[in-house]
XYZ file of C-alpha atoms in Angstrom:
297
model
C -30.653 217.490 -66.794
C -28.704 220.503 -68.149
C -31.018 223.286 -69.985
C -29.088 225.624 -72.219
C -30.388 229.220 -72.489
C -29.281 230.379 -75.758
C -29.426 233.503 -78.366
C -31.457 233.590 -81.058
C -31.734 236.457 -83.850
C -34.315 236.954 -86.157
C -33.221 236.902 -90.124
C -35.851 239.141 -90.425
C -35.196 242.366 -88.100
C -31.759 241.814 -89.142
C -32.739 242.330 -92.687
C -34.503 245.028 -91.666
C -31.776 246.353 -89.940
C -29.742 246.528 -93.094
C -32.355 248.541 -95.145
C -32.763 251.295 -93.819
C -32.047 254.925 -93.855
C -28.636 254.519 -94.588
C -25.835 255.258 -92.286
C -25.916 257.282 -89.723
C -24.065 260.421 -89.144
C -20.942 259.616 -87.328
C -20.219 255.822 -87.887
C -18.225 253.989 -90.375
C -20.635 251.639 -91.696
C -19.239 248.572 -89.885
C -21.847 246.746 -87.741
C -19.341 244.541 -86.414
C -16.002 246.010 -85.168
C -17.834 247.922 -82.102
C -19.200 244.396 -80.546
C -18.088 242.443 -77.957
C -16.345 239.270 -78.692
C -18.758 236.262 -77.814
C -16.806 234.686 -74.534
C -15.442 231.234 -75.238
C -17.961 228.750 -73.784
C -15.587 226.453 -70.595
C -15.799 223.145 -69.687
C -17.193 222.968 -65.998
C -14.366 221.191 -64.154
C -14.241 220.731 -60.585
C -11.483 221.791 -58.206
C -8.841 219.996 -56.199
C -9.485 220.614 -52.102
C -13.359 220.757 -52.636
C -15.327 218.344 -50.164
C -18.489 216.705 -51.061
C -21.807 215.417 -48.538
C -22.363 212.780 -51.573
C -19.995 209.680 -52.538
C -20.828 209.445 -56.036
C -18.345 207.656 -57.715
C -19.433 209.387 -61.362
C -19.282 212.930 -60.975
C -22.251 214.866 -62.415
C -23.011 218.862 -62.702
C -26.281 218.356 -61.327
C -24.757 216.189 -57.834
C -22.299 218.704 -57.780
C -22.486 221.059 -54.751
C -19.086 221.398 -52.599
C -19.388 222.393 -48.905
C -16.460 223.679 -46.618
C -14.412 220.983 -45.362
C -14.322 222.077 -42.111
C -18.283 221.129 -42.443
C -19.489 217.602 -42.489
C -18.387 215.462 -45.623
C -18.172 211.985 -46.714
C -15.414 212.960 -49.918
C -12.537 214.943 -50.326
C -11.440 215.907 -53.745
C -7.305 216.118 -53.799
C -6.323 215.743 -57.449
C -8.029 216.213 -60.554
C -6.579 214.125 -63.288
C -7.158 213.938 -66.875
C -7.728 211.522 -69.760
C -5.538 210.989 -72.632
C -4.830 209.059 -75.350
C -6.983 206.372 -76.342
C -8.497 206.763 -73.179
C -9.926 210.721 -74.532
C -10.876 209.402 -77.516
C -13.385 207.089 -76.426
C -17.196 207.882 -77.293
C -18.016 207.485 -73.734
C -16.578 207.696 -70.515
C -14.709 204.222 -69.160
C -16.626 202.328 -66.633
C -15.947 203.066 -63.117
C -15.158 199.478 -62.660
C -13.568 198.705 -65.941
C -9.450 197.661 -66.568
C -9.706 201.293 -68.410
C -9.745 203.267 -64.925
C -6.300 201.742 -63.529
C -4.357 204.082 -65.210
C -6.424 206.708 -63.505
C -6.530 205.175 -60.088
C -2.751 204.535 -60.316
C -2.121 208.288 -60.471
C -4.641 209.196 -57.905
C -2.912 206.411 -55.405
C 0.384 208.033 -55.761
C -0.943 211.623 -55.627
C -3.076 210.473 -52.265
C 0.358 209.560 -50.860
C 1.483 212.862 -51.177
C -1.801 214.559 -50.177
C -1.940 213.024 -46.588
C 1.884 212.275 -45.839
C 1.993 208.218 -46.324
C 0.891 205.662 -47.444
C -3.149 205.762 -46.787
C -4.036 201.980 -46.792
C -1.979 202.241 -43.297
C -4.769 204.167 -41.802
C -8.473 204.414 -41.934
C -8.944 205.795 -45.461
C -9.857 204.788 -49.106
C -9.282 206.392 -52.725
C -11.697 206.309 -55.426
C -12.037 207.913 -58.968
C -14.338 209.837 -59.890
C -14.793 210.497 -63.886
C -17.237 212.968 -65.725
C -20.612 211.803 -66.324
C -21.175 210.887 -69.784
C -23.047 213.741 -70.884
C -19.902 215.988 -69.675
C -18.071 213.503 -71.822
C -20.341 214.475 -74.955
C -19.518 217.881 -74.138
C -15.284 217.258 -74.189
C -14.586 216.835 -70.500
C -11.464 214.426 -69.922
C -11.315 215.210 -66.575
C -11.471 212.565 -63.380
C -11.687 213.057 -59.336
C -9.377 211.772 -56.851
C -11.142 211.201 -53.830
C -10.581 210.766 -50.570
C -12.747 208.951 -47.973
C -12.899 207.945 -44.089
C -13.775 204.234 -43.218
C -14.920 203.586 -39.888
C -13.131 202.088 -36.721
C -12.769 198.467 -37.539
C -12.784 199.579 -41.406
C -10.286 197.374 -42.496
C -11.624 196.775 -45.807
C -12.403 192.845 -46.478
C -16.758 193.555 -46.481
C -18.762 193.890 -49.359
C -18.860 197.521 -49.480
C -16.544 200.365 -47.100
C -18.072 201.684 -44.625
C -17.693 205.148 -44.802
C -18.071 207.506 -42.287
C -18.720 211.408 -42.534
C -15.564 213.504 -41.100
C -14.921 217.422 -40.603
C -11.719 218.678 -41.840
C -9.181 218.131 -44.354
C -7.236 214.953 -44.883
C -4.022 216.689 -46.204
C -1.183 216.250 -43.937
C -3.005 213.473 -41.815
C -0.684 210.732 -41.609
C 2.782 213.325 -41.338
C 2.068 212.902 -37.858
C 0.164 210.006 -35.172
C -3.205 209.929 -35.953
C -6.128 208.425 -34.715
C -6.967 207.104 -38.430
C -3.645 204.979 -38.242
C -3.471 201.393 -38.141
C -1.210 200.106 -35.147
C -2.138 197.583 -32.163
C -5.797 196.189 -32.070
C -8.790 193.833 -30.628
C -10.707 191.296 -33.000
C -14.606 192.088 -31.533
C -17.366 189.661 -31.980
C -17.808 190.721 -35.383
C -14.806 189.655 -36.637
C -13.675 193.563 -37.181
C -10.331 194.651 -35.420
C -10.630 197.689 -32.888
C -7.848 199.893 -32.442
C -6.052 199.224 -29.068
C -3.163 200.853 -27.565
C 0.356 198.949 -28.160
C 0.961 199.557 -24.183
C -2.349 197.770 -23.803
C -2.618 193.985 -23.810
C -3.666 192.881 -27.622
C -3.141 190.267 -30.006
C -2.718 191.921 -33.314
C -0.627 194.811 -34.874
C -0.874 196.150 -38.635
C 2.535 195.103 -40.107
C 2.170 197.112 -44.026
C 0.408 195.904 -47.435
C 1.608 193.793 -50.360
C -0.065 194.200 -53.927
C -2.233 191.807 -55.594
C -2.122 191.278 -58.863
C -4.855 191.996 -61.122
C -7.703 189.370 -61.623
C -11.483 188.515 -61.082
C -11.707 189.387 -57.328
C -13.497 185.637 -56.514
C -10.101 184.274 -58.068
C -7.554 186.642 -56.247
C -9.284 186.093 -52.427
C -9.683 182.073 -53.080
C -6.062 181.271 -52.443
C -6.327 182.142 -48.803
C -2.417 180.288 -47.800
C -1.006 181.689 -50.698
C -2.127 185.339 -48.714
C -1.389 184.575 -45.376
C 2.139 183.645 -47.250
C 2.754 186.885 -48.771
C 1.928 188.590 -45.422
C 4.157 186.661 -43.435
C 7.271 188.082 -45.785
C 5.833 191.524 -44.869
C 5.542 191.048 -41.243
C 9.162 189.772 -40.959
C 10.334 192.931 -42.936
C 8.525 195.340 -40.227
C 9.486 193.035 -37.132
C 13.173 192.485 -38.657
C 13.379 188.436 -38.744
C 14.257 186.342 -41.301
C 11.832 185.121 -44.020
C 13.005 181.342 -43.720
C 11.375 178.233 -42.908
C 10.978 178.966 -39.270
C 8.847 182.137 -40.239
C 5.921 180.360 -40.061
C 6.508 179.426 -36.478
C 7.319 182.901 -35.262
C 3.619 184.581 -36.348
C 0.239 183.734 -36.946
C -1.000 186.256 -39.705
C -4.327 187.744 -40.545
C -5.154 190.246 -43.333
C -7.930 192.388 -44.510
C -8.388 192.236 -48.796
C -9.666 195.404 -50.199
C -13.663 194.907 -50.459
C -15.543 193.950 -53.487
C -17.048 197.499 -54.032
C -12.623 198.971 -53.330
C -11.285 195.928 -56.040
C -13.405 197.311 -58.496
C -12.542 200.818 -57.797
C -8.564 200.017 -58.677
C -7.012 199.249 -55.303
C -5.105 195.641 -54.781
C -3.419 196.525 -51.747
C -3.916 193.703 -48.732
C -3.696 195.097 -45.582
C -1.742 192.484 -43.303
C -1.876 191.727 -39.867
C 0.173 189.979 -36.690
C -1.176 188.136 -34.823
C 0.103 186.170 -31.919
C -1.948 183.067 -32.121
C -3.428 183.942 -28.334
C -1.334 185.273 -26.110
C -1.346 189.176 -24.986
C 1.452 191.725 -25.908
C 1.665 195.223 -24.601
C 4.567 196.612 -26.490
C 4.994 196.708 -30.776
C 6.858 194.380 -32.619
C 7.932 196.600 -34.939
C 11.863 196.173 -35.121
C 11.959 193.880 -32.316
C 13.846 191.218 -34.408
C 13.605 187.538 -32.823
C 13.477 188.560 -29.317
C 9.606 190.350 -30.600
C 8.766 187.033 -32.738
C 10.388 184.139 -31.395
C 10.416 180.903 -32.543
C 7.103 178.925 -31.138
């Protein structure tokens, strides 16, 4: 809880103020014009590139206490967006898991592109929005966080929650270049969670891109589970450059990994999507490789 420490002035030493002696020698009478203006009281808002040890997806004054990012953190603020509109005018902030904060997590997904060079659902890494807490909204902050946060190897969304992983160092600029939080070749371990592998290593799967759900209940948008492996086969022919015809189906096997429960809610519909070769080994990419890379089985 917030405690003000104001000013108070008493009517009467003020009125006793007024009554005296008269004026003194050397002044003009005017009680006012040699004061200080009163400084305009500021919103707290926090700043873009600030890194947090706490994942709290409402951001409150009291939770908030930055550390350096070269430190240990589980967020990264990039962006800080605003509400507007109908949105601003709302009594109370919008839910963190309401239809209200799309807009908001539409802006922060485009300006996390930008932040760490690509697109971040091909790598190890999830986005979530942060608005003010609702007594910061009774106050007049409109503002909202973009965060950033690490999932851990095998974090391919698809679980209840994310599991998130503490991380030293910024994220901005990650993905320009090969990075170890980039999705390529991988392993399916006992757990049903796919460990990065080395394309020159023998493996069965390789992250082919995303396609975007549309918006629904989430038990209604991850029932249709052929209708998915569908819309992922179209994307893996697009990064292995063959055909999306009726022999597409015989060319790749397909897994994918839906955003989780706790990521839906947040805003994101992208589906990560997977090849997979059905059993056999590779040790090179697909990506490119045309027919040759997917034949017909």
């Amino acid at each position: 809880m917030r405690r003000w420490l104001g000013v108070t002035f008493s009517a009467a030493l003020i009125a006793g103020a007024l009554s005296g002696c008269g004026t003194p020698a050397g002044t003009d009478g005017d009680l006012t014009d040699d004061w200080r203006p009163v400084a305009e009281a500021r919103q707290f808002v926090p700043q873009a590139g600030e890194c947090h040890a706490v994942a709290d997806p409402t951001a409150y004054l009291t939770s908030h206490q930055p550390v350096d990012c070269a430190k240990s953190h589980l967020v990264e603020t990039f962006h800080i967006g605003t509400f507007t509109g109908e949105l601003a005018a709302r009594p109370i902030p919008p839910r963190v898991e309401s239809m209200a904060m799309r807009t908001a997590f539409a802006e922060c997904d485009v300006k996390a592109k930008a932040f760490v060079g690509g697109e971040w659902r091909g790598a190890r890494l999830s986005v979530q929005v942060a608005p003010t807490s609702p007594p910061g909204w009774a106050g007049g902050s409109r503002w909202y966080r973009c965060d950033l946060l690490e999932l851990a190897a095998g974090g391919t969304g698809g679980g209840v929650a994310d599991p998130v992983v503490p991380r030293t160092g910024t994220l901005r600029g990650v993905l320009k270049a090969p990075s170890s939080l980039t999705f390529t070749c991988g392993e399916e371990n006992r757990w049903g969670n796919l460990e990065p592998v080395a394309c020159g290593k023998p493996h069965r799967f390789e992250y082919a891109g995303i396609w975007t759900a549309p918006d629904g209940r989430y038990d209604d948008a991850t029932k249709d589970e052929d209708a998915i492996h569908a819309k992922c086969r179209t994307v893996i022919a697009r990064y292995a450059k063959v055909p999306v015809d009726g022999m597409l189906r015989y060319r790749t096997g397909t897994t994918y990994r839906f955003p989780s429960e706790e990521a839906w809610a947040r805003g994101d519909r992208g589906v990560r999507c997977w090849f997979w070769s059905g059993g056999r080994k590779l040790t090179r990419s697909i990506a490119g490789g045309g027919p040759r890379a997917l034949p017909v089985n």
